[in-house]
Amino acid sequence: MSPPTLTQSLLAGSLAGTSVDLLFFPLDTLKTRLQSRQGFWRAGGLGGIYRGVGSVVVGSAPGAAAFFVMYEQMKHLLLPLLPGEQSAPARHLLAASTGEICACLVRVPTEVVKSAAQTGAYAVSAAAGVERSGTGSGTGSGTGVIGKGKVGSWESARRLWGTEGLRGFYKGFGTTVAREIPFTSIQFPLYEQLKSLFFRYSGRKAYSGEAAICGSVAGGVAAAITTPLDVAKTRVMLEMRTGGKGKSIYGRLLQIRAEEGVRALFAGVLPRTVWISCGGAVFLGVYEWAIAIQLP
């Protein structure tokens, strides 16, 4: 079967990305605050759960579109090099990894802004009107007004640009890629395998609703397994501010384990798994539906 056209992948991916991000943004906010070193309540608690949604609206459509365009094209291009059903997991792994790298070029800046807005990392001191960046360098240290100022996406982006410039928007890029590639290496081969099993036993291609169930299972499994990588990525986004020294993802994982214990590596695992499991159903279900209706 020929892959979807470039236009189909663009439109279907954009629709899928926007749908899932807007629907499940509150769960993502709660997960991010649970993983914040300052703690859930100091990072904002249950308030302002849609704070930072503006950056998601800007980044979700092009990010998802970039992923699916590359994913579909790479699956097709890799077929002569890795033919047959036995090579299918490798094809899907390589295609998904390539797609994620392209998507991260768009997604990382919006994630940086989103995390800052969700946790108040660039909040304004009400008394002095002074901007202070939450460094996450210690618990109870008072470095930053966390969760106090109601700073949205656009203001967070402006302050980030003012303090760190373009480089600030890509802090954590390597860590994000290091998290996303293992995630997609689990999610998409599993998703495609589940669809193949459905075809084998039913004799037909999965409809969008059935593909959504496959996406939910694949997303939930991948989310639970890669939670420690997500915790490390979130710490990079929240802690690496001006002058911060980057760590390898392995080094940051060791640091969290040594200072806070293994339990901290799985902070937010439940909302992350629920969010991505439900999100996987919407994301892949909407994508398959949009492809099935033969968008131009």
Coordinates of N, CA and C in Angstrom, one line a residue, residues 69-203:
V69 N 4.5 13.2 8.6 CA 5.0 13.2 7.2 C 6.3 12.4 7.1
M70 N 7.2 12.6 8.1 CA 8.4 11.8 8.1 C 8.2 10.3 8.4
Y71 N 7.3 10.0 9.3 CA 7.0 8.7 9.7 C 6.5 7.9 8.5
E72 N 5.5 8.4 7.8 CA 4.9 7.7 6.7 C 5.9 7.5 5.5
Q73 N 6.6 8.6 5.2 CA 7.6 8.5 4.1 C 8.7 7.6 4.4
M74 N 9.2 7.6 5.6 CA 10.3 6.7 6.0 C 9.9 5.2 6.0
K75 N 8.7 4.9 6.4 CA 8.2 3.6 6.4 C 8.2 3.0 4.9
H76 N 7.8 3.9 4.0 CA 7.8 3.5 2.6 C 9.2 3.4 2.0
L77 N 10.1 4.3 2.4 CA 11.5 4.3 1.9 C 12.3 3.1 2.4
L78 N 12.0 2.7 3.7 CA 12.7 1.6 4.3 C 12.3 0.2 3.9
L79 N 11.1 0.2 3.2 CA 10.6 -1.2 2.9 C 11.5 -2.0 2.0
P80 N 12.2 -1.4 1.0 CA 13.1 -2.2 0.2 C 14.3 -2.6 1.0
L81 N 14.7 -1.8 1.9 CA 15.9 -2.2 2.7 C 15.6 -3.2 3.8
L82 N 14.4 -3.1 4.4 CA 14.0 -4.0 5.4 C 12.6 -4.7 5.1
P83 N 12.7 -5.5 4.1 CA 11.4 -6.1 3.6 C 10.9 -7.2 4.5
G84 N 9.6 -7.5 4.4 CA 9.0 -8.7 5.1 C 8.5 -8.3 6.5
E85 N 7.6 -9.2 7.0 CA 6.9 -8.9 8.3 C 7.9 -9.0 9.4
Q86 N 8.9 -9.8 9.3 CA 9.9 -9.9 10.4 C 10.7 -8.6 10.6
S87 N 10.8 -7.9 9.5 CA 11.6 -6.6 9.6 C 10.7 -5.4 9.9
A88 N 9.4 -5.6 10.0 CA 8.4 -4.5 10.3 C 8.7 -3.8 11.5
P89 N 9.0 -4.4 12.7 CA 9.3 -3.6 13.9 C 10.5 -2.7 13.7
A90 N 11.5 -3.2 13.0 CA 12.7 -2.3 12.8 C 12.3 -1.1 11.9
R91 N 11.5 -1.4 10.9 CA 11.1 -0.3 10.0 C 10.3 0.8 10.8
H92 N 9.4 0.3 11.6 CA 8.6 1.2 12.3 C 9.4 2.0 13.4
L93 N 10.3 1.3 14.0 CA 11.2 1.9 15.0 C 12.0 3.0 14.4
L94 N 12.7 2.7 13.2 CA 13.5 3.7 12.6 C 12.7 4.9 12.0
A95 N 11.5 4.6 11.5 CA 10.7 5.6 10.9 C 10.1 6.5 12.0
A96 N 9.7 6.0 13.1 CA 9.2 6.8 14.2 C 10.3 7.6 14.9
S97 N 11.5 7.0 15.0 CA 12.6 7.8 15.6 C 13.0 9.0 14.7
T98 N 13.0 8.8 13.4 CA 13.3 9.9 12.5 C 12.2 11.0 12.6
G99 N 11.0 10.5 12.6 CA 9.9 11.5 12.7 C 9.9 12.3 14.0
E100 N 10.3 11.6 15.1 CA 10.4 12.3 16.4 C 11.4 13.4 16.4
I101 N 12.6 13.1 15.8 CA 13.6 14.1 15.8 C 13.2 15.4 15.0
C102 N 12.5 15.1 13.9 CA 12.0 16.3 13.1 C 10.9 17.0 13.9
A103 N 10.0 16.3 14.6 CA 9.0 16.9 15.4 C 9.5 17.7 16.6
C104 N 10.6 17.2 17.2 CA 11.2 17.9 18.3 C 11.7 19.3 18.0
L105 N 12.1 19.5 16.7 CA 12.6 20.8 16.3 C 11.5 21.8 16.5
V106 N 10.3 21.4 16.3 CA 9.1 22.3 16.5 C 8.6 22.2 18.0
R107 N 8.6 21.0 18.5 CA 7.9 20.8 19.8 C 8.7 21.3 21.0
V108 N 10.0 21.2 21.0 CA 10.8 21.6 22.2 C 10.6 23.0 22.6
P109 N 10.7 24.0 21.7 CA 10.5 25.4 22.1 C 9.1 25.6 22.8
T110 N 8.1 24.9 22.2 CA 6.7 25.1 22.8 C 6.6 24.4 24.2
E111 N 7.4 23.3 24.4 CA 7.4 22.6 25.6 C 8.1 23.4 26.7
V112 N 9.2 24.0 26.3 CA 9.9 24.9 27.3 C 9.0 26.0 27.8
V113 N 8.3 26.7 26.9 CA 7.4 27.7 27.2 C 6.2 27.2 28.0
K114 N 5.7 26.1 27.6 CA 4.5 25.5 28.3 C 4.9 25.1 29.8
S115 N 6.1 24.5 30.0 CA 6.5 24.1 31.3 C 6.7 25.3 32.2
A116 N 7.3 26.4 31.6 CA 7.5 27.6 32.4 C 6.1 28.2 32.8
A117 N 5.2 28.2 31.9 CA 3.9 28.8 32.2 C 3.1 27.9 33.2
Q118 N 3.2 26.6 33.1 CA 2.5 25.7 33.9 C 2.9 25.8 35.4
T119 N 4.2 26.0 35.6 CA 4.8 26.0 36.9 C 5.1 27.4 37.5
G120 N 4.9 28.4 36.7 CA 5.2 29.8 37.1 C 6.6 30.1 37.2
A121 N 7.4 29.4 36.3 CA 8.9 29.6 36.4 C 9.4 31.0 36.1
Y122 N 8.5 31.8 35.4 CA 8.9 33.2 35.1 C 7.8 34.1 35.7
A123 N 7.4 33.8 36.9 CA 6.4 34.6 37.5 C 6.9 36.0 38.0
V124 N 6.0 36.9 38.3 CA 6.4 38.2 38.7 C 6.2 38.4 40.2
S125 N 7.1 39.0 40.8 CA 6.9 39.3 42.3 C 5.9 40.4 42.4
A126 N 4.9 40.1 43.2 CA 3.8 41.1 43.3 C 4.3 42.3 44.0
A127 N 5.2 42.1 45.0 CA 5.6 43.2 45.8 C 6.6 44.2 45.0
A128 N 7.5 43.6 44.4 CA 8.6 44.4 43.7 C 8.4 44.5 42.2
G129 N 7.6 43.6 41.7 CA 7.5 43.6 40.2 C 8.7 43.2 39.5
V130 N 9.5 42.3 40.2 CA 10.8 41.9 39.6 C 10.6 40.5 39.1
E131 N 11.1 40.3 37.9 CA 11.1 38.9 37.3 C 12.2 38.1 37.9
R132 N 11.7 36.9 38.3 CA 12.7 35.9 38.9 C 12.4 34.6 38.3
S133 N 13.5 33.9 37.9 CA 13.4 32.6 37.2 C 13.6 31.5 38.2
G134 N 12.6 30.6 38.3 CA 12.8 29.4 39.2 C 13.8 28.5 38.8
T135 N 14.9 28.3 39.5 CA 16.0 27.5 39.1 C 15.8 26.1 39.5
G136 N 15.0 25.8 40.5 CA 14.9 24.4 41.0 C 16.1 23.9 41.6
S137 N 17.0 24.8 42.2 CA 18.3 24.4 42.7 C 18.1 23.8 44.1
G138 N 17.0 23.9 44.7 CA 16.8 23.4 46.0 C 15.4 23.5 46.5
T139 N 15.0 22.7 47.5 CA 13.7 22.7 48.0 C 13.6 23.8 49.1
G140 N 12.5 24.6 49.0 CA 12.3 25.7 49.9 C 13.4 26.8 49.9
S141 N 14.1 26.9 48.8 CA 15.1 27.9 48.8 C 14.6 29.3 48.4
G142 N 13.4 29.4 47.9 CA 12.8 30.6 47.5 C 13.4 31.2 46.2
T143 N 14.0 30.4 45.4 CA 14.5 30.9 44.1 C 13.4 30.8 43.1
G144 N 12.7 31.9 43.0 CA 11.6 32.0 42.0 C 10.3 31.9 42.7
V145 N 9.3 32.6 42.1 CA 7.9 32.6 42.6 C 7.2 31.5 41.9
I146 N 7.1 30.4 42.4 CA 6.5 29.2 41.8 C 5.0 29.2 42.0
G147 N 4.3 29.2 40.9 CA 2.9 29.0 40.9 C 2.1 30.2 41.5
K148 N 2.8 31.4 41.7 CA 2.1 32.5 42.3 C 1.7 33.5 41.2
G149 N 2.5 33.9 40.3 CA 2.1 34.8 39.3 C 1.4 34.1 38.2
K150 N 0.4 34.8 37.6 CA -0.4 34.1 36.5 C 0.2 34.6 35.2
V151 N 1.3 33.9 34.8 CA 2.0 34.3 33.6 C 1.7 33.2 32.6
G152 N 1.1 33.7 31.4 CA 0.7 32.8 30.4 C 1.8 32.5 29.4
S153 N 1.5 31.8 28.3 CA 2.5 31.4 27.3 C 3.2 32.5 26.7
W154 N 2.5 33.5 26.2 CA 3.2 34.6 25.5 C 4.1 35.4 26.3
E155 N 3.7 35.6 27.6 CA 4.5 36.4 28.5 C 5.8 35.6 28.9
S156 N 5.5 34.3 29.1 CA 6.7 33.4 29.5 C 7.7 33.3 28.3
A157 N 7.2 33.3 27.1 CA 8.1 33.2 25.9 C 8.8 34.5 25.8
R158 N 8.2 35.7 26.1 CA 8.9 37.0 26.0 C 10.0 37.1 27.0
R159 N 9.7 36.6 28.2 CA 10.7 36.7 29.3 C 11.9 35.7 29.0
L160 N 11.5 34.5 28.5 CA 12.5 33.6 28.2 C 13.5 34.1 27.1
W161 N 12.9 34.7 26.1 CA 13.7 35.3 25.0 C 14.6 36.4 25.6
G162 N 14.0 37.2 26.5 CA 14.8 38.3 27.1 C 15.9 37.9 28.0
T163 N 15.8 36.8 28.7 CA 16.8 36.3 29.6 C 17.8 35.3 28.9
E164 N 17.4 34.5 28.0 CA 18.2 33.5 27.5 C 18.4 33.5 25.9
G165 N 17.5 34.2 25.2 CA 17.6 34.2 23.8 C 17.1 32.9 23.2
L166 N 17.5 32.7 21.9 CA 17.0 31.5 21.2 C 17.5 30.2 21.8
R167 N 18.7 30.2 22.4 CA 19.2 29.0 23.0 C 18.3 28.5 24.1
G168 N 17.7 29.5 24.8 CA 16.8 29.1 25.9 C 15.7 28.2 25.5
F169 N 15.2 28.5 24.3 CA 14.0 27.7 23.8 C 14.4 26.3 23.4
Y170 N 15.7 26.0 23.3 CA 16.1 24.6 22.9 C 16.9 24.0 24.0
K171 N 16.9 24.5 25.3 CA 17.5 23.8 26.4 C 16.7 22.6 26.7
G172 N 17.4 21.5 26.8 CA 16.7 20.2 27.0 C 16.3 19.5 25.7
F173 N 16.8 20.0 24.5 CA 16.5 19.4 23.2 C 17.0 17.9 23.2
G174 N 18.3 17.8 23.6 CA 18.9 16.5 23.6 C 18.2 15.5 24.5
T175 N 17.8 16.0 25.7 CA 17.1 15.2 26.7 C 15.7 14.8 26.2
T176 N 15.1 15.7 25.5 CA 13.8 15.4 25.0 C 13.8 14.4 23.9
V177 N 14.8 14.5 23.0 CA 15.0 13.5 22.0 C 15.3 12.1 22.6
A178 N 16.2 12.2 23.6 CA 16.6 10.9 24.3 C 15.4 10.3 25.0
R179 N 14.4 11.1 25.4 CA 13.1 10.5 25.9 C 12.2 10.0 24.9
E180 N 12.1 10.8 23.8 CA 11.1 10.5 22.8 C 11.4 9.3 21.9
I181 N 12.7 9.1 21.6 CA 13.1 8.0 20.8 C 12.8 6.6 21.5
P182 N 13.1 6.5 22.8 CA 12.7 5.2 23.5 C 11.2 5.1 23.5
F183 N 10.5 6.2 23.7 CA 9.0 6.1 23.8 C 8.5 5.7 22.4
T184 N 8.9 6.3 21.3 CA 8.4 5.9 20.0 C 8.8 4.5 19.6
S185 N 10.0 4.1 20.1 CA 10.5 2.8 19.8 C 9.7 1.7 20.4
I186 N 8.9 2.1 21.4 CA 8.0 1.1 22.0 C 6.6 1.3 21.5
Q187 N 6.2 2.6 21.4 CA 4.8 2.9 21.0 C 4.4 2.5 19.6
F188 N 5.2 2.9 18.6 CA 4.8 2.7 17.2 C 5.0 1.3 16.7
P189 N 6.1 0.6 17.0 CA 6.1 -0.8 16.7 C 5.0 -1.6 17.3
L190 N 4.7 -1.3 18.6 CA 3.6 -2.0 19.3 C 2.3 -1.7 18.6
Y191 N 2.1 -0.4 18.3 CA 0.8 0.0 17.7 C 0.6 -0.7 16.3
E192 N 1.7 -0.7 15.5 CA 1.6 -1.3 14.2 C 1.4 -2.9 14.4
Q193 N 2.0 -3.4 15.4 CA 1.9 -4.9 15.6 C 0.5 -5.2 16.0
L194 N -0.1 -4.4 16.9 CA -1.5 -4.6 17.3 C -2.5 -4.5 16.1
K195 N -2.2 -3.5 15.2 CA -3.1 -3.4 14.0 C -2.9 -4.6 13.1
S196 N -1.7 -5.1 13.0 CA -1.4 -6.3 12.2 C -2.1 -7.6 12.8
L197 N -2.1 -7.7 14.1 CA -2.8 -8.8 14.8 C -4.3 -8.7 14.5
F198 N -4.8 -7.5 14.6 CA -6.2 -7.3 14.3 C -6.6 -7.7 12.9
F199 N -5.7 -7.3 11.9 CA -6.0 -7.7 10.5 C -5.9 -9.2 10.4
R200 N -4.9 -9.9 11.1 CA -4.7 -11.3 10.9 C -6.0 -12.1 11.4
Y201 N -6.6 -11.6 12.5 CA -7.7 -12.3 13.1 C -9.1 -11.9 12.6
S202 N -9.2 -10.7 12.0 CA -10.5 -10.2 11.5 C -10.5 -10.3 10.0
G203 N -9.4 -10.3 9.4 CA -9.4 -10.3 7.9 C -9.6 -9.0 7.3

